[in-house]
Amino acid sequence: MAKVIAIANQKGGVAKTTTSGALAAGLKKKGFNVLAVDVDPQGNLSDSVGADNQHEVTVYELLKMETTAKEAIQKMDMFDIIPANIMLAGAEQEIAQIGKEQRLKEMLAPIMCDYDYIVIDTPPALGLMTINAFTVADDVIVPTTAGIFAANGIGQLYDTIKNVQRYCNKKVKIAGILLTKYNPRTINNRDMKELTEQLAQYMDAPMYQTTIRSSVVVEEAQTRKTDIFSYKADAAVAGDYAAFIEEYLKGENK
Ligand SMILES: Nc1ncnc2c1ncn2[C@@H]1O[C@H](COP(=O)(O)OP(=O)(O)OP(=O)(O)O)[C@@H](O)[C@H]1O
Ligand SMILES: [Mg+2]
């Protein structure tokens, strides 16, 4: 059975997609079978791996039960992916039946044994797509930048996960909070790191020891539609993500 990891934070631009891509690519490079699922109508993860989200079926058709997971999967160099596009923005209204929170879980069930890990990239909102991701997830990883507003939203996110735990998926938990786009040189960020650590304590979720440094390499790799490990394995930020993956895997066995 695949372990399902949702990457979530309703705050925009905190590196959810970047972390999803790095995690999926890093796990694949370690020899695991990895599927990424893009449930963000922006389709950023799909674009970043060069998936065809214009002519092929996407997660939109999957959630509407017009296709199967097997049909929707695209096998890319970096990892397999079920892509998304802007059509998904309408899905919230279109899937209005009972069980709408369970739809992704239901549709992924037939391929659960084909993968070791399924990584889900979610949109910057706590709507139906993110709830669907939490309903199928074992672990939630919360990337956050060292900004006061980024930290603020975490309470709301916590409540949403608690509700999903209560009504839809007992096993889901916050695996950890990951500080991204981090600049250790600025004092303000250091203060924020302390604050985020306090928040992690309040949320009863660990803060990863590893922090992901800010680096232009991230955008360079994304522009070239490749992952940071293939692009520049010796870059500091690639090392950060590799260390984060090791830390995540270590935490799994606890
Ligand atoms: N470690 C980093 N260093 C520098 N830039 C980064 C880093 N991580 C991400 N970025 C950049 O920050 C921007 C936002 O990242 P990303 O798209 O991963 O965030 P997101 O949380 O998925 O955003 P959204 O909420 O819109 O989905 C992108 O331009 C990305 O290239
Ligand atoms: Mg994103």
PDB file of C-alpha atoms and ligand atoms in Angstrom:
ATOM      1  CA  MET A   1       0.000   0.000   0.000  1.00  0.00           C
ATOM      2  CA  ALA A   2       1.264   3.438  -0.890  1.00  0.00           C
ATOM      3  CA  LYS A   3       2.030   5.930   1.817  1.00  0.00           C
ATOM      4  CA  VAL A   4       0.141   9.110   0.934  1.00  0.00           C
ATOM      5  CA  ILE A   5       1.704  12.491   1.704  1.00  0.00           C
ATOM      6  CA  ALA A   6      -0.243  15.741   1.245  1.00  0.00           C
ATOM      7  CA  ILE A   7       1.707  18.996   1.032  1.00  0.00           C
ATOM      8  CA  ALA A   8      -0.521  21.782   2.318  1.00  0.00           C
ATOM      9  CA  ASN A   9      -0.749  25.349   3.535  1.00  0.00           C
ATOM     10  CA  GLN A  10      -3.550  27.690   2.501  1.00  0.00           C
ATOM     11  CA  LYS A  11      -1.046  30.503   2.363  1.00  0.00           C
ATOM     12  CA  GLY A  12       0.158  31.049  -1.218  1.00  0.00           C
ATOM     13  CA  GLY A  13       3.759  30.897  -2.369  1.00  0.00           C
ATOM     14  CA  VAL A  14       5.242  29.024   0.600  1.00  0.00           C
ATOM     15  CA  ALA A  15       6.843  26.353  -1.639  1.00  0.00           C
ATOM     16  CA  LYS A  16       4.143  23.662  -1.556  1.00  0.00           C
ATOM     17  CA  THR A  17       4.662  22.832  -5.223  1.00  0.00           C
ATOM     18  CA  THR A  18       8.445  23.073  -4.975  1.00  0.00           C
ATOM     19  CA  THR A  19       8.428  20.754  -1.952  1.00  0.00           C
ATOM     20  CA  SER A  20       6.026  18.316  -3.658  1.00  0.00           C
ATOM     21  CA  GLY A  21       8.291  18.140  -6.704  1.00  0.00           C
ATOM     22  CA  ALA A  22      11.503  17.792  -4.691  1.00  0.00           C
ATOM     23  CA  LEU A  23      10.007  15.143  -2.401  1.00  0.00           C
ATOM     24  CA  ALA A  24       8.566  13.102  -5.279  1.00  0.00           C
ATOM     25  CA  ALA A  25      11.783  13.354  -7.325  1.00  0.00           C
ATOM     26  CA  GLY A  26      14.005  12.590  -4.327  1.00  0.00           C
ATOM     27  CA  LEU A  27      11.988   9.514  -3.309  1.00  0.00           C
ATOM     28  CA  LYS A  28      12.037   8.303  -6.918  1.00  0.00           C
ATOM     29  CA  LYS A  29      15.832   8.706  -7.040  1.00  0.00           C
ATOM     30  CA  LYS A  30      16.041   6.553  -3.923  1.00  0.00           C
ATOM     31  CA  GLY A  31      14.383   3.768  -5.877  1.00  0.00           C
ATOM     32  CA  PHE A  32      10.779   4.080  -4.716  1.00  0.00           C
ATOM     33  CA  ASN A  33       7.780   3.981  -7.039  1.00  0.00           C
ATOM     34  CA  VAL A  34       6.312   7.459  -6.812  1.00  0.00           C
ATOM     35  CA  LEU A  35       3.090   9.024  -8.051  1.00  0.00           C
ATOM     36  CA  ALA A  36       2.406  12.737  -7.742  1.00  0.00           C
ATOM     37  CA  VAL A  37      -1.165  14.012  -7.817  1.00  0.00           C
ATOM     38  CA  ASP A  38      -1.793  17.653  -8.643  1.00  0.00           C
ATOM     39  CA  VAL A  39      -5.062  18.890  -7.130  1.00  0.00           C
ATOM     40  CA  ASP A  40      -4.322  22.579  -7.711  1.00  0.00           C
ATOM     41  CA  PRO A  41      -6.218  24.239 -10.598  1.00  0.00           C
ATOM     42  CA  GLN A  42      -3.085  26.333 -11.196  1.00  0.00           C
ATOM     43  CA  GLY A  43      -1.427  23.123 -12.414  1.00  0.00           C
ATOM     44  CA  ASN A  44       2.030  24.310 -11.360  1.00  0.00           C
ATOM     45  CA  LEU A  45       3.381  20.870 -10.485  1.00  0.00           C
ATOM     46  CA  SER A  46       2.027  19.434 -13.741  1.00  0.00           C
ATOM     47  CA  ASP A  47       3.727  22.219 -15.701  1.00  0.00           C
ATOM     48  CA  SER A  48       6.992  21.864 -13.777  1.00  0.00           C
ATOM     49  CA  VAL A  49       7.389  18.234 -14.889  1.00  0.00           C
ATOM     50  CA  GLY A  50       6.188  18.921 -18.427  1.00  0.00           C
ATOM     51  CA  ALA A  51       2.995  16.856 -18.138  1.00  0.00           C
ATOM     52  CA  ASP A  52       0.326  17.343 -20.822  1.00  0.00           C
ATOM     53  CA  ASN A  53      -2.623  18.834 -18.977  1.00  0.00           C
ATOM     54  CA  GLN A  54      -4.295  20.223 -22.111  1.00  0.00           C
ATOM     55  CA  HIS A  55      -5.032  17.189 -24.305  1.00  0.00           C
ATOM     56  CA  GLU A  56      -4.994  14.347 -21.813  1.00  0.00           C
ATOM     57  CA  VAL A  57      -7.426  13.548 -19.001  1.00  0.00           C
ATOM     58  CA  THR A  58      -6.623  15.162 -15.656  1.00  0.00           C
ATOM     59  CA  VAL A  59      -7.595  14.919 -12.014  1.00  0.00           C
ATOM     60  CA  TYR A  60     -10.743  16.877 -12.944  1.00  0.00           C
ATOM     61  CA  GLU A  61     -12.135  13.995 -15.020  1.00  0.00           C
ATOM     62  CA  LEU A  62     -10.949  11.607 -12.302  1.00  0.00           C
ATOM     63  CA  LEU A  63     -12.883  13.419  -9.571  1.00  0.00           C
ATOM     64  CA  LYS A  64     -15.957  13.520 -11.812  1.00  0.00           C
ATOM     65  CA  MET A  65     -15.544   9.753 -12.265  1.00  0.00           C
ATOM     66  CA  GLU A  66     -15.271  10.122 -16.019  1.00  0.00           C
ATOM     67  CA  THR A  67     -11.933   8.306 -16.118  1.00  0.00           C
ATOM     68  CA  THR A  68      -9.829   5.950 -14.012  1.00  0.00           C
ATOM     69  CA  ALA A  69      -6.588   6.625 -12.150  1.00  0.00           C
ATOM     70  CA  LYS A  70      -4.765   4.267 -14.532  1.00  0.00           C
ATOM     71  CA  GLU A  71      -5.979   6.299 -17.521  1.00  0.00           C
ATOM     72  CA  ALA A  72      -5.076   9.613 -15.900  1.00  0.00           C
ATOM     73  CA  ILE A  73      -1.498   8.734 -14.905  1.00  0.00           C
ATOM     74  CA  GLN A  74       1.294  10.145 -17.071  1.00  0.00           C
ATOM     75  CA  LYS A  75       4.713   8.546 -16.761  1.00  0.00           C
ATOM     76  CA  MET A  76       7.311  11.304 -16.735  1.00  0.00           C
ATOM     77  CA  ASP A  77      11.110  11.114 -16.316  1.00  0.00           C
ATOM     78  CA  MET A  78      10.968  12.587 -12.827  1.00  0.00           C
ATOM     79  CA  PHE A  79       7.983  10.571 -11.522  1.00  0.00           C
ATOM     80  CA  ASP A  80       4.472   9.539 -12.522  1.00  0.00           C
ATOM     81  CA  ILE A  81       1.805  12.220 -12.251  1.00  0.00           C
ATOM     82  CA  ILE A  82      -1.926  12.778 -12.467  1.00  0.00           C
ATOM     83  CA  PRO A  83      -1.979  16.373 -13.729  1.00  0.00           C
ATOM     84  CA  ALA A  84      -4.407  19.217 -13.151  1.00  0.00           C
ATOM     85  CA  ASN A  85      -5.494  22.271 -15.089  1.00  0.00           C
ATOM     86  CA  ILE A  86      -7.819  25.230 -14.636  1.00  0.00           C
ATOM     87  CA  MET A  87     -10.922  23.063 -15.229  1.00  0.00           C
ATOM     88  CA  LEU A  88     -10.465  21.866 -11.664  1.00  0.00           C
ATOM     89  CA  ALA A  89     -11.525  25.306 -10.419  1.00  0.00           C
ATOM     90  CA  GLY A  90     -15.123  24.398 -11.270  1.00  0.00           C
ATOM     91  CA  ALA A  91     -15.019  20.970  -9.668  1.00  0.00           C
ATOM     92  CA  GLU A  92     -15.980  22.228  -6.234  1.00  0.00           C
ATOM     93  CA  GLN A  93     -19.449  23.190  -7.499  1.00  0.00           C
ATOM     94  CA  GLU A  94     -19.786  20.224  -9.837  1.00  0.00           C
ATOM     95  CA  ILE A  95     -19.081  17.500  -7.288  1.00  0.00           C
ATOM     96  CA  ALA A  96     -21.842  18.323  -4.869  1.00  0.00           C
ATOM     97  CA  GLN A  97     -23.006  14.854  -3.888  1.00  0.00           C
ATOM     98  CA  ILE A  98     -22.635  13.019  -0.604  1.00  0.00           C
ATOM     99  CA  GLY A  99     -19.161  11.616  -0.237  1.00  0.00           C
ATOM    100  CA  LYS A 100     -17.518  14.433  -2.133  1.00  0.00           C
ATOM    101  CA  GLU A 101     -14.674  14.563   0.415  1.00  0.00           C
ATOM    102  CA  GLN A 102     -13.921  10.888  -0.284  1.00  0.00           C
ATOM    103  CA  ARG A 103     -13.808  11.109  -4.070  1.00  0.00           C
ATOM    104  CA  LEU A 104     -10.028  11.251  -4.510  1.00  0.00           C
ATOM    105  CA  LYS A 105      -9.532   8.390  -2.057  1.00  0.00           C
ATOM    106  CA  GLU A 106     -12.132   6.325  -3.866  1.00  0.00           C
ATOM    107  CA  MET A 107     -10.611   6.975  -7.289  1.00  0.00           C
ATOM    108  CA  LEU A 108      -7.009   6.292  -6.194  1.00  0.00           C
ATOM    109  CA  ALA A 109      -7.917   3.016  -4.452  1.00  0.00           C
ATOM    110  CA  PRO A 110      -7.314   0.774  -7.519  1.00  0.00           C
ATOM    111  CA  ILE A 111      -3.688   1.962  -7.926  1.00  0.00           C
ATOM    112  CA  MET A 112      -2.739   2.179  -4.234  1.00  0.00           C
ATOM    113  CA  CYS A 113      -0.651  -0.990  -4.438  1.00  0.00           C
ATOM    114  CA  ASP A 114       1.270   0.145  -7.540  1.00  0.00           C
ATOM    115  CA  TYR A 115       3.225   2.798  -5.621  1.00  0.00           C
ATOM    116  CA  ASP A 116       5.378   3.198  -2.522  1.00  0.00           C
ATOM    117  CA  TYR A 117       4.578   6.895  -2.176  1.00  0.00           C
ATOM    118  CA  ILE A 118       1.857   9.186  -3.458  1.00  0.00           C
ATOM    119  CA  VAL A 119       2.622  12.909  -3.063  1.00  0.00           C
ATOM    120  CA  ILE A 120      -0.302  15.331  -3.390  1.00  0.00           C
ATOM    121  CA  ASP A 121       0.256  19.010  -4.146  1.00  0.00           C
ATOM    122  CA  THR A 122      -2.661  21.131  -2.926  1.00  0.00           C
ATOM    123  CA  PRO A 123      -3.860  24.657  -3.800  1.00  0.00           C
ATOM    124  CA  PRO A 124      -3.482  27.674  -1.475  1.00  0.00           C
ATOM    125  CA  ALA A 125      -6.953  27.148   0.028  1.00  0.00           C
ATOM    126  CA  LEU A 126      -8.703  24.898   2.535  1.00  0.00           C
ATOM    127  CA  GLY A 127     -11.480  23.990   0.110  1.00  0.00           C
ATOM    128  CA  LEU A 128     -12.745  20.697  -1.271  1.00  0.00           C
ATOM    129  CA  MET A 129      -9.512  19.815  -3.083  1.00  0.00           C
ATOM    130  CA  THR A 130      -7.373  20.129   0.037  1.00  0.00           C
ATOM    131  CA  ILE A 131      -9.992  18.240   2.089  1.00  0.00           C
ATOM    132  CA  ASN A 132      -9.934  15.454  -0.504  1.00  0.00           C
ATOM    133  CA  ALA A 133      -6.147  15.313  -0.148  1.00  0.00           C
ATOM    134  CA  PHE A 134      -6.376  15.122   3.676  1.00  0.00           C
ATOM    135  CA  THR A 135      -9.024  12.395   3.425  1.00  0.00           C
ATOM    136  CA  VAL A 136      -6.696  10.059   1.518  1.00  0.00           C
ATOM    137  CA  ALA A 137      -3.461  11.145   3.264  1.00  0.00           C
ATOM    138  CA  ASP A 138      -1.433   9.403   5.942  1.00  0.00           C
ATOM    139  CA  ASP A 139       0.851  12.383   6.474  1.00  0.00           C
ATOM    140  CA  VAL A 140       0.513  16.114   5.929  1.00  0.00           C
ATOM    141  CA  ILE A 141       3.672  18.150   5.482  1.00  0.00           C
ATOM    142  CA  VAL A 142       3.223  21.878   6.013  1.00  0.00           C
ATOM    143  CA  PRO A 143       5.751  24.105   4.280  1.00  0.00           C
ATOM    144  CA  THR A 144       5.875  27.608   5.654  1.00  0.00           C
ATOM    145  CA  THR A 145       8.024  30.642   5.041  1.00  0.00           C
ATOM    146  CA  ALA A 146       9.377  32.705   7.906  1.00  0.00           C
ATOM    147  CA  GLY A 147       6.681  35.380   7.641  1.00  0.00           C
ATOM    148  CA  ILE A 148       4.201  36.332  10.321  1.00  0.00           C
ATOM    149  CA  PHE A 149       1.246  35.906   7.946  1.00  0.00           C
ATOM    150  CA  ALA A 150       2.478  32.541   6.816  1.00  0.00           C
ATOM    151  CA  ALA A 151       2.639  31.415  10.437  1.00  0.00           C
ATOM    152  CA  ASN A 152      -0.797  32.864  11.234  1.00  0.00           C
ATOM    153  CA  GLY A 153      -2.735  30.575   8.900  1.00  0.00           C
ATOM    154  CA  ILE A 154      -1.378  27.468  10.546  1.00  0.00           C
ATOM    155  CA  GLY A 155      -4.066  27.493  13.268  1.00  0.00           C
ATOM    156  CA  GLN A 156      -6.828  27.316  10.664  1.00  0.00           C
ATOM    157  CA  LEU A 157      -5.004  24.552   8.864  1.00  0.00           C
ATOM    158  CA  TYR A 158      -4.729  22.652  12.138  1.00  0.00           C
ATOM    159  CA  ASP A 159      -8.495  22.924  12.728  1.00  0.00           C
ATOM    160  CA  THR A 160      -9.234  21.651   9.221  1.00  0.00           C
ATOM    161  CA  ILE A 161      -6.978  18.630   9.672  1.00  0.00           C
ATOM    162  CA  LYS A 162      -8.574  17.925  13.074  1.00  0.00           C
ATOM    163  CA  ASN A 163     -12.031  17.991  11.444  1.00  0.00           C
ATOM    164  CA  VAL A 164     -10.973  15.646   8.665  1.00  0.00           C
ATOM    165  CA  GLN A 165      -9.501  13.367  11.330  1.00  0.00           C
ATOM    166  CA  ARG A 166     -12.804  13.372  13.141  1.00  0.00           C
ATOM    167  CA  TYR A 167     -15.201  12.874  10.233  1.00  0.00           C
ATOM    168  CA  CYS A 168     -13.310  11.426   7.269  1.00  0.00           C
ATOM    169  CA  ASN A 169      -9.891   9.948   8.027  1.00  0.00           C
ATOM    170  CA  LYS A 170      -8.730   8.931  11.499  1.00  0.00           C
ATOM    171  CA  LYS A 171      -5.173   8.155  10.447  1.00  0.00           C
ATOM    172  CA  VAL A 172      -4.228  11.547   8.978  1.00  0.00           C
ATOM    173  CA  LYS A 173      -1.645  13.501  10.928  1.00  0.00           C
ATOM    174  CA  ILE A 174       0.675  16.436  10.530  1.00  0.00           C
ATOM    175  CA  ALA A 175       4.054  14.807   9.975  1.00  0.00           C
ATOM    176  CA  GLY A 176       5.869  18.096  10.342  1.00  0.00           C
ATOM    177  CA  ILE A 177       6.287  21.754   9.544  1.00  0.00           C
ATOM    178  CA  LEU A 178       9.012  22.634   7.067  1.00  0.00           C
ATOM    179  CA  LEU A 179      10.567  26.070   6.981  1.00  0.00           C
ATOM    180  CA  THR A 180      11.187  27.021   3.334  1.00  0.00           C
ATOM    181  CA  LYS A 181      12.786  29.876   1.405  1.00  0.00           C
ATOM    182  CA  TYR A 182      14.792  30.467   4.535  1.00  0.00           C
ATOM    183  CA  ASN A 183      17.499  33.072   4.827  1.00  0.00           C
ATOM    184  CA  PRO A 184      19.500  32.379   8.001  1.00  0.00           C
ATOM    185  CA  ARG A 185      21.413  35.651   7.722  1.00  0.00           C
ATOM    186  CA  THR A 186      18.530  37.969   8.561  1.00  0.00           C
ATOM    187  CA  ILE A 187      17.613  38.553  12.188  1.00  0.00           C
ATOM    188  CA  ASN A 188      13.919  38.782  11.394  1.00  0.00           C
ATOM    189  CA  ASN A 189      13.955  35.266  10.024  1.00  0.00           C
ATOM    190  CA  ARG A 190      15.692  34.020  13.138  1.00  0.00           C
ATOM    191  CA  ASP A 191      12.899  35.474  15.270  1.00  0.00           C
ATOM    192  CA  MET A 192      10.382  33.876  12.988  1.00  0.00           C
ATOM    193  CA  LYS A 193      12.066  30.542  13.313  1.00  0.00           C
ATOM    194  CA  GLU A 194      11.531  30.741  17.060  1.00  0.00           C
ATOM    195  CA  LEU A 195       7.906  31.691  16.574  1.00  0.00           C
ATOM    196  CA  THR A 196       7.327  28.870  14.135  1.00  0.00           C
ATOM    197  CA  GLU A 197       8.870  26.455  16.614  1.00  0.00           C
ATOM    198  CA  GLN A 198       6.396  27.640  19.248  1.00  0.00           C
ATOM    199  CA  LEU A 199       3.573  27.181  16.781  1.00  0.00           C
ATOM    200  CA  ALA A 200       4.746  23.669  16.049  1.00  0.00           C
ATOM    201  CA  GLN A 201       4.569  22.944  19.749  1.00  0.00           C
ATOM    202  CA  TYR A 202       1.067  24.395  20.009  1.00  0.00           C
ATOM    203  CA  MET A 203      -0.034  22.275  17.078  1.00  0.00           C
ATOM    204  CA  ASP A 204       1.448  19.160  18.570  1.00  0.00           C
ATOM    205  CA  ALA A 205       3.414  18.706  15.359  1.00  0.00           C
ATOM    206  CA  PRO A 206       7.178  18.608  14.996  1.00  0.00           C
ATOM    207  CA  MET A 207       9.137  21.229  13.183  1.00  0.00           C
ATOM    208  CA  TYR A 208      11.684  19.658  10.857  1.00  0.00           C
ATOM    209  CA  GLN A 209      15.279  20.292  11.906  1.00  0.00           C
ATOM    210  CA  THR A 210      16.128  20.747   8.262  1.00  0.00           C
ATOM    211  CA  THR A 211      15.320  24.142   6.784  1.00  0.00           C
ATOM    212  CA  ILE A 212      15.201  24.827   3.061  1.00  0.00           C
ATOM    213  CA  ARG A 213      17.375  27.760   2.118  1.00  0.00           C
ATOM    214  CA  SER A 214      16.343  30.372  -0.373  1.00  0.00           C
ATOM    215  CA  SER A 215      18.121  29.860  -3.686  1.00  0.00           C
ATOM    216  CA  VAL A 216      17.785  30.891  -7.323  1.00  0.00           C
ATOM    217  CA  VAL A 217      18.532  27.268  -8.238  1.00  0.00           C
ATOM    218  CA  VAL A 218      14.898  26.388  -7.436  1.00  0.00           C
ATOM    219  CA  GLU A 219      13.479  28.634 -10.139  1.00  0.00           C
ATOM    220  CA  GLU A 220      16.240  27.761 -12.585  1.00  0.00           C
ATOM    221  CA  ALA A 221      15.390  24.057 -12.287  1.00  0.00           C
ATOM    222  CA  GLN A 222      11.648  24.754 -12.599  1.00  0.00           C
ATOM    223  CA  THR A 223      12.180  26.826 -15.755  1.00  0.00           C
ATOM    224  CA  ARG A 224      14.117  23.912 -17.255  1.00  0.00           C
ATOM    225  CA  LYS A 225      11.326  21.501 -16.269  1.00  0.00           C
ATOM    226  CA  THR A 226      13.683  19.366 -14.253  1.00  0.00           C
ATOM    227  CA  ASP A 227      14.123  18.597 -10.557  1.00  0.00           C
ATOM    228  CA  ILE A 228      16.777  20.256  -8.405  1.00  0.00           C
ATOM    229  CA  PHE A 229      18.700  17.000  -7.917  1.00  0.00           C
ATOM    230  CA  SER A 230      19.114  16.407 -11.651  1.00  0.00           C
ATOM    231  CA  TYR A 231      19.775  20.091 -12.278  1.00  0.00           C
ATOM    232  CA  LYS A 232      22.359  20.820  -9.571  1.00  0.00           C
ATOM    233  CA  ALA A 233      22.826  18.043  -7.063  1.00  0.00           C
ATOM    234  CA  ASP A 234      25.655  19.953  -5.365  1.00  0.00           C
ATOM    235  CA  ALA A 235      23.603  23.129  -4.786  1.00  0.00           C
ATOM    236  CA  ALA A 236      22.923  23.947  -1.131  1.00  0.00           C
ATOM    237  CA  VAL A 237      19.154  23.838  -1.655  1.00  0.00           C
ATOM    238  CA  ALA A 238      19.358  20.370  -3.257  1.00  0.00           C
ATOM    239  CA  GLY A 239      21.292  19.271  -0.164  1.00  0.00           C
ATOM    240  CA  ASP A 240      18.597  20.787   2.040  1.00  0.00           C
ATOM    241  CA  TYR A 241      15.834  18.887   0.286  1.00  0.00           C
ATOM    242  CA  ALA A 242      17.887  15.660   0.371  1.00  0.00           C
ATOM    243  CA  ALA A 243      18.394  16.141   4.132  1.00  0.00           C
ATOM    244  CA  PHE A 244      14.689  16.847   4.567  1.00  0.00           C
ATOM    245  CA  ILE A 245      13.770  13.607   2.784  1.00  0.00           C
ATOM    246  CA  GLU A 246      16.128  11.652   5.062  1.00  0.00           C
ATOM    247  CA  GLU A 247      14.556  13.334   8.086  1.00  0.00           C
ATOM    248  CA  TYR A 248      11.058  12.544   6.827  1.00  0.00           C
ATOM    249  CA  LEU A 249      11.918   8.880   6.226  1.00  0.00           C
ATOM    250  CA  LYS A 250      13.516   8.585   9.665  1.00  0.00           C
ATOM    251  CA  GLY A 251      10.371  10.030  11.283  1.00  0.00           C
ATOM    252  CA  GLU A 252       8.247   7.470   9.459  1.00  0.00           C
ATOM    253  CA  ASN A 253       9.740   4.563  11.345  1.00  0.00           C
ATOM    254  CA  LYS A 254       8.950   6.007  14.736  1.00  0.00           C
TER     255      LYS A 254
HETATM  256  N1  LIG B   1      13.940  27.520  -1.617  1.00  0.00           N
HETATM  257  C1  LIG B   1      13.536  28.437  -2.503  1.00  0.00           C
HETATM  258  N2  LIG B   1      14.351  29.464  -2.862  1.00  0.00           N
HETATM  259  C2  LIG B   1      13.963  30.387  -3.734  1.00  0.00           C
HETATM  260  N3  LIG B   1      12.774  30.407  -4.339  1.00  0.00           N
HETATM  261  C3  LIG B   1      11.899  29.417  -4.038  1.00  0.00           C
HETATM  262  C4  LIG B   1      12.228  28.383  -3.112  1.00  0.00           C
HETATM  263  N4  LIG B   1      11.168  27.556  -3.014  1.00  0.00           N
HETATM  264  C5  LIG B   1      10.239  28.050  -3.838  1.00  0.00           C
HETATM  265  N5  LIG B   1      10.651  29.154  -4.467  1.00  0.00           N
HETATM  266  C6  LIG B   1       9.930  29.990  -5.430  1.00  0.00           C
HETATM  267  O1  LIG B   1       8.848  30.600  -4.758  1.00  0.00           O
HETATM  268  C7  LIG B   1       7.708  30.654  -5.604  1.00  0.00           C
HETATM  269  C8  LIG B   1       6.566  29.925  -4.925  1.00  0.00           C
HETATM  270  O2  LIG B   1       6.911  28.562  -4.790  1.00  0.00           O
HETATM  271  P1  LIG B   1       5.826  27.424  -5.002  1.00  0.00           P
HETATM  272  O3  LIG B   1       5.134  27.594  -6.306  1.00  0.00           O
HETATM  273  O4  LIG B   1       6.476  26.124  -4.752  1.00  0.00           O
HETATM  274  O5  LIG B   1       4.839  27.790  -3.798  1.00  0.00           O
HETATM  275  P2  LIG B   1       3.348  27.263  -3.573  1.00  0.00           P
HETATM  276  O6  LIG B   1       3.136  27.257  -2.103  1.00  0.00           O
HETATM  277  O7  LIG B   1       3.132  26.001  -4.292  1.00  0.00           O
HETATM  278  O8  LIG B   1       2.501  28.414  -4.250  1.00  0.00           O
HETATM  279  P3  LIG B   1       0.905  28.378  -4.478  1.00  0.00           P
HETATM  280  O9  LIG B   1       0.302  28.670  -3.159  1.00  0.00           O
HETATM  281  O10 LIG B   1       0.639  29.433  -5.502  1.00  0.00           O
HETATM  282  O11 LIG B   1       0.558  27.019  -4.971  1.00  0.00           O
HETATM  283  C9  LIG B   1       8.115  30.018  -6.923  1.00  0.00           C
HETATM  284  O12 LIG B   1       8.472  31.035  -7.819  1.00  0.00           O
HETATM  285  C10 LIG B   1       9.325  29.178  -6.569  1.00  0.00           C
HETATM  286  O13 LIG B   1      10.232  29.061  -7.635  1.00  0.00           O
HETATM  287 MG    MG B   2       1.629  25.509  -5.639  1.00  0.00          MG
END
